[in-house]
Amino acid sequence: MARTKQTSAKVSSGHPGKPGGKAPRKPIATKSARKTAHVSGSIKKPFRFRPGTVALREIRKYQKSTELLIRKLPFQRLVKEIAQEFKTDLRFQSAAIGALQEAAEACLQMLAQVCEAPEAFPKESKRMVFEARAFTLDISGVFAQSQAKQI
C-alpha cells in the first residue's frame, strides 16, 4: 500500500471573512443559573448524626457542667406558689431558693437512677414534662437504696 500525504481539513471560524480558526464555544450558563438548575433537580437531605452520637455529646456536656438544669425563674415561681398555700406574704432569700433548687435536682437525680421505668422521664422519651408514674415509687425505699449506695 502506497503512502500518501494527508491534508488537514479547514475549519471555518464563526466570524465572516476570517478563514480557519477554532469553532465558536457554546455559551456557558452563569453560575447562579447552574445552581438553580442543580437544586431544582434534587432536594439535598439534611445531615444527620448516627444514633447515639448526639446523646453521648449531651452526656459529656452535662457531666462537665456545674450549672443547674431546672430554669431558675420557673422554679422560683413554683416555690412561691407552694409557700402561699401555707402562709401569705413570705419572702425568700436568693440563696435559700438556690439551695432548694439544688436539693430538688439531687432528689430527681436519685429518682432517675433508681426508677424502674426510665421512659417516664422526659429525656428518654423526647418530652419536656415528667409523667406522674415516675413518682409513684415508694419514696422511702428510694432514699434508703441511695443511702446504701453512698456508703
XYZ file of C-alpha atoms in Angstrom:
151
model
C 0.000 0.000 0.000
C 1.391 3.319 -1.028
C 1.978 6.094 1.400
C 0.172 9.311 0.704
C 0.333 12.742 2.252
C -2.702 13.747 4.291
C -4.083 17.264 4.132
C -5.886 18.800 7.074
C -9.481 19.872 6.707
C -10.023 23.599 7.099
C -12.341 24.607 9.892
C -14.120 27.870 9.383
C -14.315 30.286 12.278
C -17.584 31.770 13.396
C -16.591 35.179 12.001
C -17.377 36.026 8.411
C -14.337 36.904 6.356
C -11.860 35.067 8.582
C -10.961 31.631 7.333
C -9.830 28.881 9.693
C -9.503 29.060 13.467
C -11.392 27.341 16.219
C -15.097 26.659 16.250
C -17.079 29.034 18.486
C -17.715 27.834 22.034
C -21.172 27.121 23.287
C -22.433 29.763 25.718
C -21.877 28.648 29.322
C -24.674 29.131 31.796
C -23.962 31.632 34.531
C -23.051 30.383 37.981
C -26.413 31.269 39.506
C -28.272 29.594 36.659
C -26.279 26.408 37.187
C -27.033 26.412 40.920
C -30.762 26.821 40.443
C -30.814 24.070 37.851
C -28.936 21.737 40.194
C -31.057 22.469 43.265
C -34.364 22.115 41.476
C -33.375 18.655 40.241
C -32.974 17.105 43.668
C -33.510 18.358 47.212
C -30.493 17.848 49.453
C -31.233 15.887 52.620
C -30.065 17.485 55.864
C -27.072 15.953 57.615
C -27.983 13.544 60.388
C -25.721 12.134 63.072
C -25.713 8.421 63.757
C -27.996 7.233 66.564
C -26.422 7.817 69.946
C -23.801 10.343 68.852
C -25.762 13.393 69.974
C -26.814 11.644 73.185
C -23.187 10.907 74.083
C -22.235 14.509 73.314
C -25.014 15.767 75.618
C -23.914 13.369 78.389
C -20.348 14.714 78.206
C -21.631 18.297 78.162
C -23.827 17.890 81.239
C -21.172 15.921 83.145
C -18.668 18.748 82.618
C -21.092 21.492 83.592
C -21.997 22.508 87.111
C -24.996 24.745 86.431
C -28.500 23.724 87.444
C -30.697 22.092 84.821
C -34.063 23.411 86.024
C -34.524 27.034 84.979
C -34.374 29.449 87.902
C -37.416 31.685 87.403
C -39.992 28.914 86.834
C -38.646 27.086 89.889
C -38.804 30.273 91.956
C -42.439 30.847 90.931
C -43.293 27.262 91.866
C -41.681 27.591 95.303
C -43.504 30.851 95.995
C -46.812 29.385 94.806
C -46.456 26.388 97.133
C -45.408 28.635 100.026
C -48.524 30.810 99.515
C -50.702 27.819 100.459
C -49.112 27.717 103.922
C -48.537 31.369 104.711
C -49.072 34.575 102.753
C -46.521 37.366 102.351
C -43.474 35.124 102.657
C -40.177 36.368 101.283
C -37.216 34.219 100.228
C -33.527 34.926 100.040
C -31.986 34.048 96.692
C -29.556 31.678 98.435
C -32.493 29.827 100.019
C -34.174 29.296 96.644
C -30.830 28.182 95.206
C -30.428 25.624 97.991
C -33.977 24.352 97.434
C -33.300 24.026 93.720
C -30.081 22.082 94.256
C -31.852 19.745 96.679
C -34.728 19.242 94.234
C -32.354 18.387 91.390
C -30.408 15.978 93.607
C -33.687 14.290 94.568
C -34.734 13.975 90.908
C -31.329 12.573 90.051
C -31.675 9.904 92.745
C -35.140 9.027 91.471
C -33.830 8.728 87.920
C -31.083 6.345 88.998
C -33.411 4.051 90.952
C -36.525 4.361 88.782
C -37.629 1.171 87.054
C -39.430 2.976 84.206
C -36.899 5.277 82.516
C -39.412 6.162 79.780
C -41.369 8.053 82.448
C -38.562 10.607 82.466
C -38.664 13.256 79.757
C -35.175 12.855 78.237
C -35.642 9.206 77.268
C -38.955 9.827 75.522
C -38.060 13.234 73.997
C -40.541 15.252 76.053
C -40.271 18.218 78.386
C -42.748 17.114 81.083
C -42.456 14.423 83.758
C -45.184 11.803 83.927
C -46.916 11.051 87.224
C -45.926 7.372 87.130
C -42.296 8.420 87.545
C -43.127 9.401 91.101
C -45.373 6.512 92.121
C -42.379 4.753 93.640
C -42.041 4.183 97.329
C -40.011 7.300 98.128
C -38.668 5.982 101.422
C -37.342 2.903 99.641
C -35.638 5.079 97.042
C -33.793 7.134 99.622
C -32.833 4.040 101.615
C -31.306 2.488 98.485
C -29.451 5.678 97.584
C -28.010 5.971 101.104
C -26.824 2.356 100.918
C -25.054 3.084 97.599
C -23.240 6.095 99.020
C -21.806 4.099 101.933
